[in-house]
């Protein structure tokens, strides 16, 4: 069986684990009050990147966090020198995740000089009162300034992240956010429903949070789909919408179950069927890199069953669904040999469609995607 898709080069994720302040809903691996580690972190990161991408051609880079734009210019210069030296595909997609308050002109110019050609800006909401509720440290004006500066410098592939289902958010608020964002004509919009994750400040105070009713939240999701469609944004994944030609190729790597290398504290890699996890702790990460040249603390080899399940869970997130031919090419068997009963059941429930080539979620299936996906566990 050919579980690994060998034809598509490799993607590189780079994690920057620093934030100025922790947002109240955040469970990402990011730390505050660790600015003194930025330089030594960048040095360790550069060593890891060099080693990890040796003899490989990189097709996409995504620098995420944390808050990459919060990293000092000195530390960024180090990363730039490394990135300029590694072997990259000429059509590379190179994204940096940005926060509006730290996306300065200096940083934008530096990104240009190192070949960044896609920005992903975390706006979340167009209402300052809601940004405060989330514990975000920027306001709408800072966002607009950063966005306009990026456009002035000819960044012509920009994503804006927004959220719905927020405490004290009305349907009207969310509609206004969508309309204001659409007016700016970004090339890509990610619209995520808030999830109260364990360990976050929101989780600890969850009883006091004035969250929208479930029906209202569902309505917000529908409004996003309809409004974005009206303005030419094609929904290609449960939470992601793009103008034609602007799908995020890096994230498609994950949904297609292709190989990727992750560098930095808490980063994961998936290479030749093996999953590797780096240490989350910044100090330990730096120490491990300095001693071993890598910071892996866990390794897991996917079983045949893992491959098939992950191919289904991740693939069904894409609106185009799972190609039956690709399933056959990867696993040397027909999708119905494994999932005939499950697929039939969900077609009968109107949660899945088989269009002849692909198996995909219906609109109702997208709403109940977690239930559908859990049925694909073997
Ligand atoms: S900026 Fe992003 S990573 Fe940092 S605390 Fe907020 S949500 Fe988390």
Short mmCIF file of C-alpha atoms and ligand atoms in Angstrom, two decimals:
data_model
loop_
_atom_site.label_atom_id
_atom_site.label_comp_id
_atom_site.label_asym_id
_atom_site.label_seq_id
_atom_site.Cartn_x
_atom_site.Cartn_y
_atom_site.Cartn_z
CA UNK A 1 0.00 0.00 0.00
CA UNK A 2 1.18 3.51 -0.80
CA UNK A 3 0.02 5.35 2.33
CA UNK A 4 2.34 8.28 1.90
CA UNK A 5 1.82 10.77 -0.86
CA UNK A 6 5.36 11.18 -2.20
CA UNK A 7 4.67 13.45 -5.12
CA UNK A 8 4.07 16.78 -3.52
CA UNK A 9 7.30 18.05 -1.85
CA UNK A 10 7.22 19.02 1.77
CA UNK A 11 5.71 21.79 3.91
CA UNK A 12 7.48 23.53 6.77
CA UNK A 13 5.74 24.87 9.88
CA UNK A 14 7.73 27.12 12.22
CA UNK A 15 6.37 27.87 15.70
CA UNK A 16 6.99 31.15 17.52
CA UNK A 17 5.73 30.59 21.07
CA UNK A 18 5.79 34.18 22.40
CA UNK A 19 2.81 36.43 23.14
CA UNK A 20 2.59 39.78 24.86
CA UNK A 21 -0.54 38.76 26.74
CA UNK A 22 -2.52 35.53 26.84
CA UNK A 23 -5.97 35.84 25.22
CA UNK A 24 -8.70 34.50 27.48
CA UNK A 25 -9.76 31.73 25.09
CA UNK A 26 -6.30 30.60 24.03
CA UNK A 27 -5.00 27.07 24.45
CA UNK A 28 -2.21 27.36 21.87
CA UNK A 29 1.33 26.70 23.05
CA UNK A 30 2.32 30.32 23.69
CA UNK A 31 4.00 32.04 26.63
CA UNK A 32 4.12 35.54 28.08
CA UNK A 33 7.01 37.14 30.01
CA UNK A 34 9.58 35.10 28.10
CA UNK A 35 10.97 37.87 25.90
CA UNK A 36 14.47 37.30 27.35
CA UNK A 37 14.51 33.94 25.54
CA UNK A 38 13.70 35.31 22.08
CA UNK A 39 17.28 35.44 20.80
CA UNK A 40 18.42 32.08 22.08
CA UNK A 41 15.14 30.58 20.87
CA UNK A 42 15.71 31.97 17.36
CA UNK A 43 19.27 30.56 17.34
CA UNK A 44 18.06 27.11 18.36
CA UNK A 45 15.21 27.31 15.86
CA UNK A 46 17.62 28.11 13.02
CA UNK A 47 19.78 25.07 13.91
CA UNK A 48 16.70 22.88 13.90
CA UNK A 49 15.45 24.23 10.56
CA UNK A 50 18.80 23.68 8.83
CA UNK A 51 19.00 20.12 10.04
CA UNK A 52 15.34 19.27 9.39
CA UNK A 53 15.12 20.48 5.79
CA UNK A 54 18.48 19.14 4.57
CA UNK A 55 18.09 17.61 1.08
CA UNK A 56 14.45 18.65 0.92
CA UNK A 57 12.62 21.12 -1.28
CA UNK A 58 10.10 23.22 0.62
CA UNK A 59 6.79 23.88 -1.13
CA UNK A 60 5.10 25.92 1.64
CA UNK A 61 6.25 27.66 4.83
CA UNK A 62 3.88 28.75 7.59
CA UNK A 63 5.27 30.70 10.53
CA UNK A 64 2.63 30.59 13.26
CA UNK A 65 2.31 31.02 16.98
CA UNK A 66 2.03 32.41 19.48
CA UNK A 67 2.52 35.81 17.93
CA UNK A 68 5.26 35.72 15.28
CA UNK A 69 5.02 39.51 14.85
CA UNK A 70 5.83 39.95 18.56
CA UNK A 71 9.28 38.39 18.06
CA UNK A 72 12.10 40.97 18.20
CA UNK A 73 13.66 42.25 14.97
CA UNK A 74 17.02 40.76 16.01
CA UNK A 75 15.48 37.32 16.34
CA UNK A 76 13.66 37.77 13.03
CA UNK A 77 16.94 38.66 11.28
CA UNK A 78 18.36 35.31 12.38
CA UNK A 79 15.33 33.47 11.02
CA UNK A 80 15.52 35.45 7.78
CA UNK A 81 19.15 34.43 7.22
CA UNK A 82 18.21 30.80 7.64
CA UNK A 83 15.13 30.95 5.44
CA UNK A 84 17.09 32.62 2.65
CA UNK A 85 19.55 29.73 2.62
CA UNK A 86 17.20 26.74 2.54
CA UNK A 87 16.04 25.03 -0.65
CA UNK A 88 12.62 26.36 -1.64
CA UNK A 89 10.30 25.67 -4.53
CA UNK A 90 10.08 28.64 -6.90
CA UNK A 91 6.29 28.71 -6.44
CA UNK A 92 6.50 28.60 -2.66
CA UNK A 93 3.58 29.84 -0.55
CA UNK A 94 5.14 31.55 2.47
CA UNK A 95 2.76 32.71 5.22
CA UNK A 96 3.37 34.57 8.47
CA UNK A 97 0.64 34.81 11.11
CA UNK A 98 0.35 38.41 12.33
CA UNK A 99 -1.30 40.26 15.17
CA UNK A 100 -2.48 43.77 14.33
CA UNK A 101 -0.73 45.51 17.25
CA UNK A 102 2.73 44.21 16.34
CA UNK A 103 2.51 44.17 12.54
CA UNK A 104 4.65 47.29 12.11
CA UNK A 105 5.99 48.73 8.88
CA UNK A 106 9.47 47.47 9.88
CA UNK A 107 8.21 43.92 10.24
CA UNK A 108 6.28 44.12 6.96
CA UNK A 109 9.43 45.26 5.12
CA UNK A 110 11.45 42.49 6.72
CA UNK A 111 8.84 39.93 5.66
CA UNK A 112 9.01 41.24 2.09
CA UNK A 113 12.80 40.96 2.10
CA UNK A 114 12.67 37.32 3.17
CA UNK A 115 10.13 36.23 0.55
CA UNK A 116 6.94 36.13 2.62
CA UNK A 117 4.06 36.25 0.13
CA UNK A 118 1.03 35.57 2.35
CA UNK A 119 -0.08 37.19 5.60
CA UNK A 120 -2.67 35.83 7.98
CA UNK A 121 -3.95 38.57 10.28
CA UNK A 122 -5.85 37.75 13.48
CA UNK A 123 -8.65 40.29 13.66
CA UNK A 124 -11.36 38.12 15.32
CA UNK A 125 -14.02 40.84 15.54
CA UNK A 126 -14.76 44.31 14.24
CA UNK A 127 -16.14 45.45 17.63
CA UNK A 128 -13.65 46.78 20.17
CA UNK A 129 -15.95 45.74 23.02
CA UNK A 130 -15.77 42.10 21.84
CA UNK A 131 -12.01 42.25 21.36
CA UNK A 132 -11.81 43.28 25.01
CA UNK A 133 -14.09 40.39 26.03
CA UNK A 134 -11.62 38.04 24.32
CA UNK A 135 -8.63 39.60 26.03
CA UNK A 136 -7.15 40.69 22.68
CA UNK A 137 -4.69 43.57 22.99
CA UNK A 138 -5.39 45.27 19.66
CA UNK A 139 -8.28 47.40 18.48
CA UNK A 140 -10.03 47.74 15.13
CA UNK A 141 -8.08 50.87 14.18
CA UNK A 142 -4.73 49.08 14.63
CA UNK A 143 -6.01 46.24 12.48
CA UNK A 144 -7.11 48.59 9.68
CA UNK A 145 -3.76 50.37 9.74
CA UNK A 146 -1.80 47.12 9.59
CA UNK A 147 -4.00 45.75 6.80
CA UNK A 148 -3.71 48.92 4.72
CA UNK A 149 0.07 49.07 5.20
CA UNK A 150 0.35 45.47 4.04
CA UNK A 151 -1.66 46.26 0.90
CA UNK A 152 0.47 49.36 0.26
CA UNK A 153 3.54 47.11 0.28
CA UNK A 154 1.85 44.85 -2.28
CA UNK A 155 1.11 41.87 -0.12
CA UNK A 156 -1.47 40.43 -2.47
CA UNK A 157 -2.47 37.31 -0.57
CA UNK A 158 -3.94 38.17 2.82
CA UNK A 159 -6.11 36.10 5.14
CA UNK A 160 -8.21 37.61 7.90
CA UNK A 161 -9.21 35.42 10.87
CA UNK A 162 -12.59 36.11 12.45
CA UNK A 163 -14.56 34.33 15.17
CA UNK A 164 -18.20 33.73 16.03
CA UNK A 165 -20.03 32.39 19.08
CA UNK A 166 -18.22 34.92 21.29
CA UNK A 167 -19.38 36.05 24.72
CA UNK A 168 -21.83 38.97 24.35
CA UNK A 169 -21.72 38.71 20.54
CA UNK A 170 -25.05 39.24 18.79
CA UNK A 171 -25.93 38.05 15.31
CA UNK A 172 -25.88 41.70 14.29
CA UNK A 173 -22.32 42.10 15.63
CA UNK A 174 -21.11 39.14 13.62
CA UNK A 175 -22.85 40.33 10.48
CA UNK A 176 -21.18 43.72 10.88
CA UNK A 177 -17.80 42.04 11.27
CA UNK A 178 -18.36 40.02 8.11
CA UNK A 179 -19.49 43.06 6.15
CA UNK A 180 -16.56 45.18 7.31
CA UNK A 181 -14.10 42.41 6.45
CA UNK A 182 -15.65 41.78 3.02
CA UNK A 183 -15.37 45.50 2.29
CA UNK A 184 -11.59 45.24 2.71
CA UNK A 185 -11.51 42.52 0.02
CA UNK A 186 -9.02 40.12 1.64
CA UNK A 187 -8.11 37.14 -0.49
CA UNK A 188 -8.97 34.60 2.18
CA UNK A 189 -11.18 34.55 5.28
CA UNK A 190 -11.09 32.01 8.11
CA UNK A 191 -14.18 32.02 10.30
CA UNK A 192 -13.92 29.91 13.44
CA UNK A 193 -16.55 29.16 16.07
CA UNK A 194 -15.26 29.76 19.59
CA UNK A 195 -14.55 26.57 21.53
CA UNK A 196 -14.06 26.84 25.27
CA UNK A 197 -10.95 24.72 25.72
CA UNK A 198 -9.89 23.22 29.02
CA UNK A 199 -7.15 25.13 30.81
CA UNK A 200 -8.08 28.54 29.38
CA UNK A 201 -9.23 31.56 31.39
CA UNK A 202 -12.64 31.23 29.70
CA UNK A 203 -12.88 27.60 30.83
CA UNK A 204 -12.25 28.59 34.44
CA UNK A 205 -15.00 31.24 34.28
CA UNK A 206 -17.28 29.41 31.89
CA UNK A 207 -20.33 29.81 34.13
CA UNK A 208 -20.11 33.59 33.94
CA UNK A 209 -19.65 33.76 30.17
CA UNK A 210 -22.64 35.16 28.30
CA UNK A 211 -22.34 32.92 25.26
CA UNK A 212 -24.82 33.09 22.36
CA UNK A 213 -27.53 30.39 22.24
CA UNK A 214 -26.68 27.36 20.11
CA UNK A 215 -29.29 28.36 17.49
CA UNK A 216 -27.81 31.84 17.21
CA UNK A 217 -24.35 30.39 16.79
CA UNK A 218 -25.58 28.08 14.04
CA UNK A 219 -27.25 31.09 12.41
CA UNK A 220 -23.95 32.99 12.49
CA UNK A 221 -22.23 30.13 10.68
CA UNK A 222 -24.97 30.10 8.02
CA UNK A 223 -24.76 33.86 7.58
CA UNK A 224 -21.00 33.57 7.04
CA UNK A 225 -21.45 30.88 4.38
CA UNK A 226 -24.19 32.80 2.54
CA UNK A 227 -22.64 36.26 2.72
CA UNK A 228 -19.15 35.11 1.79
CA UNK A 229 -20.53 33.12 -1.13
CA UNK A 230 -22.41 36.20 -2.34
CA UNK A 231 -19.13 38.12 -2.48
CA UNK A 232 -17.19 35.45 -4.35
CA UNK A 233 -15.57 33.59 -1.45
CA UNK A 234 -15.54 29.89 -2.09
CA UNK A 235 -15.90 27.71 1.02
CA UNK A 236 -13.27 25.00 0.56
CA UNK A 237 -13.04 23.77 4.15
CA UNK A 238 -15.39 23.81 7.14
CA UNK A 239 -13.98 27.15 8.40
CA UNK A 240 -12.10 28.49 5.38
CA UNK A 241 -13.16 30.64 2.43
CA UNK A 242 -11.11 32.05 -0.42
CA UNK A 243 -11.32 34.03 -3.62
CA UNK A 244 -10.48 31.85 -6.64
CA UNK A 245 -6.82 30.83 -6.61
CA UNK A 246 -6.21 31.75 -2.97
CA UNK A 247 -6.76 28.52 -1.04
CA UNK A 248 -4.15 28.05 1.68
CA UNK A 249 -1.84 25.43 0.22
CA UNK A 250 -0.08 24.93 3.54
CA UNK A 251 -3.23 23.99 5.41
CA UNK A 252 -4.30 21.76 2.52
CA UNK A 253 -1.14 19.74 3.27
CA UNK A 254 -2.66 18.79 6.63
CA UNK A 255 -6.12 18.05 5.25
CA UNK A 256 -4.60 15.94 2.44
CA UNK A 257 -2.49 13.97 4.95
CA UNK A 258 0.73 14.94 3.19
CA UNK A 259 4.14 15.17 4.85
CA UNK A 260 5.20 18.25 6.82
CA UNK A 261 8.08 19.23 9.05
CA UNK A 262 7.41 21.25 12.20
CA UNK A 263 10.20 23.26 13.85
CA UNK A 264 10.11 25.07 17.17
CA UNK A 265 8.77 24.41 20.66
CA UNK A 266 5.58 22.31 20.61
CA UNK A 267 5.82 21.76 16.85
CA UNK A 268 4.76 18.44 15.31
CA UNK A 269 6.10 16.75 12.20
CA UNK A 270 4.62 14.03 10.01
CA UNK A 271 7.26 12.46 7.79
CA UNK A 272 7.22 9.05 6.09
CA UNK A 273 4.33 7.90 8.25
CA UNK A 274 5.93 8.86 11.56
CA UNK A 275 4.64 11.60 13.87
CA UNK A 276 7.23 13.53 15.91
CA UNK A 277 6.46 15.97 18.72
CA UNK A 278 8.86 18.60 20.03
CA UNK A 279 9.07 19.69 23.65
CA UNK A 280 6.58 22.45 24.51
CA UNK A 281 8.81 24.06 27.09
CA UNK A 282 10.91 26.86 25.57
CA UNK A 283 13.90 26.33 27.90
CA UNK A 284 13.87 22.58 27.40
CA UNK A 285 13.51 23.07 23.64
CA UNK A 286 16.61 25.28 23.49
CA UNK A 287 18.56 22.88 25.69
CA UNK A 288 17.61 19.82 23.61
CA UNK A 289 18.53 21.52 20.34
CA UNK A 290 21.88 22.58 21.76
CA UNK A 291 22.64 19.05 22.97
CA UNK A 292 21.05 16.82 20.31
CA UNK A 293 20.29 19.04 17.33
CA UNK A 294 16.63 18.14 17.67
CA UNK A 295 13.97 18.59 20.36
CA UNK A 296 11.80 15.55 19.76
CA UNK A 297 10.35 14.05 22.89
CA UNK A 298 7.79 11.71 21.31
CA UNK A 299 7.64 9.60 18.18
CA UNK A 300 4.76 7.52 16.91
CA UNK A 301 4.57 5.35 13.79
CA UNK A 302 1.14 5.44 12.18
CA UNK A 303 -0.53 2.06 11.81
CA UNK A 304 -2.47 1.18 8.63
CA UNK A 305 -5.65 1.87 10.59
CA UNK A 306 -4.39 5.32 11.71
CA UNK A 307 -3.63 6.25 8.10
CA UNK A 308 -7.07 5.34 6.84
CA UNK A 309 -8.90 7.04 9.72
CA UNK A 310 -6.84 10.23 9.48
CA UNK A 311 -7.29 10.34 5.72
CA UNK A 312 -11.06 10.26 6.31
CA UNK A 313 -11.27 12.77 9.25
CA UNK A 314 -9.00 15.29 7.62
CA UNK A 315 -10.28 14.80 4.09
CA UNK A 316 -13.91 15.26 5.09
CA UNK A 317 -13.06 18.73 6.40
CA UNK A 318 -12.60 19.76 2.76
CA UNK A 319 -15.85 20.77 1.08
CA UNK A 320 -14.85 18.78 -2.03
CA UNK A 321 -14.51 15.76 0.28
CA UNK A 322 -12.51 12.61 -0.36
CA UNK A 323 -11.60 11.40 -3.80
CA UNK A 324 -12.47 7.74 -4.18
CA UNK A 325 -9.63 7.33 -6.71
CA UNK A 326 -7.12 8.85 -4.30
CA UNK A 327 -8.32 6.52 -1.56
CA UNK A 328 -7.70 3.60 -3.90
CA UNK A 329 -4.27 4.90 -4.94
CA UNK A 330 -3.18 5.32 -1.34
CA UNK A 331 -4.64 2.21 0.24
CA UNK A 332 -4.96 -0.26 -2.63
CA UNK A 333 -8.60 -0.89 -1.87
CA UNK A 334 -11.94 0.71 -2.58
CA UNK A 335 -13.35 3.09 0.01
CA UNK A 336 -16.46 0.90 0.11
CA UNK A 337 -14.38 -2.15 1.06
CA UNK A 338 -13.74 -0.36 4.36
CA UNK A 339 -16.62 2.05 4.89
CA UNK A 340 -19.59 0.85 2.81
CA UNK A 341 -21.99 0.62 5.78
CA UNK A 342 -20.94 3.95 7.34
CA UNK A 343 -21.16 5.81 4.03
CA UNK A 344 -24.56 4.29 3.19
CA UNK A 345 -25.92 5.18 6.64
CA UNK A 346 -24.88 8.83 6.36
CA UNK A 347 -26.11 9.15 2.77
CA UNK A 348 -29.49 7.94 4.03
CA UNK A 349 -29.34 10.52 6.88
CA UNK A 350 -28.53 13.23 4.30
CA UNK A 351 -25.20 13.93 6.01
CA UNK A 352 -22.98 12.65 3.17
CA UNK A 353 -23.14 12.72 -0.63
CA UNK A 354 -21.45 10.40 -3.09
CA UNK A 355 -21.17 12.39 -6.34
CA UNK A 356 -19.58 9.50 -8.21
CA UNK A 357 -16.00 10.72 -7.74
CA UNK A 358 -15.98 12.09 -4.20
CA UNK A 359 -17.57 11.42 -0.82
CA UNK A 360 -18.38 14.70 0.91
CA UNK A 361 -20.40 16.26 3.70
CA UNK A 362 -23.77 17.87 2.94
CA UNK A 363 -24.60 21.25 4.55
CA UNK A 364 -26.36 19.36 7.33
CA UNK A 365 -23.33 17.04 7.54
CA UNK A 366 -21.01 20.03 7.99
CA UNK A 367 -23.07 21.11 11.02
CA UNK A 368 -22.84 17.62 12.49
CA UNK A 369 -19.33 16.95 11.22
CA UNK A 370 -17.99 15.71 14.57
CA UNK A 371 -20.67 13.02 14.76
CA UNK A 372 -20.11 11.95 11.16
CA UNK A 373 -16.33 11.85 11.53
CA UNK A 374 -16.43 9.82 14.73
CA UNK A 375 -18.21 7.10 12.75
CA UNK A 376 -15.12 6.65 10.61
CA UNK A 377 -13.10 5.27 13.52
CA UNK A 378 -12.32 1.66 12.67
S1 LIG B 1 -2.32 36.04 20.31
FE1 LIG B 1 -2.92 34.01 19.55
S2 LIG B 1 -1.46 32.59 20.47
FE2 LIG B 1 -1.25 34.54 21.58
S3 LIG B 1 -2.57 34.31 23.34
FE3 LIG B 1 -3.81 35.29 21.74
S4 LIG B 1 -4.82 33.59 20.64
FE4 LIG B 1 -3.13 32.73 21.87
#
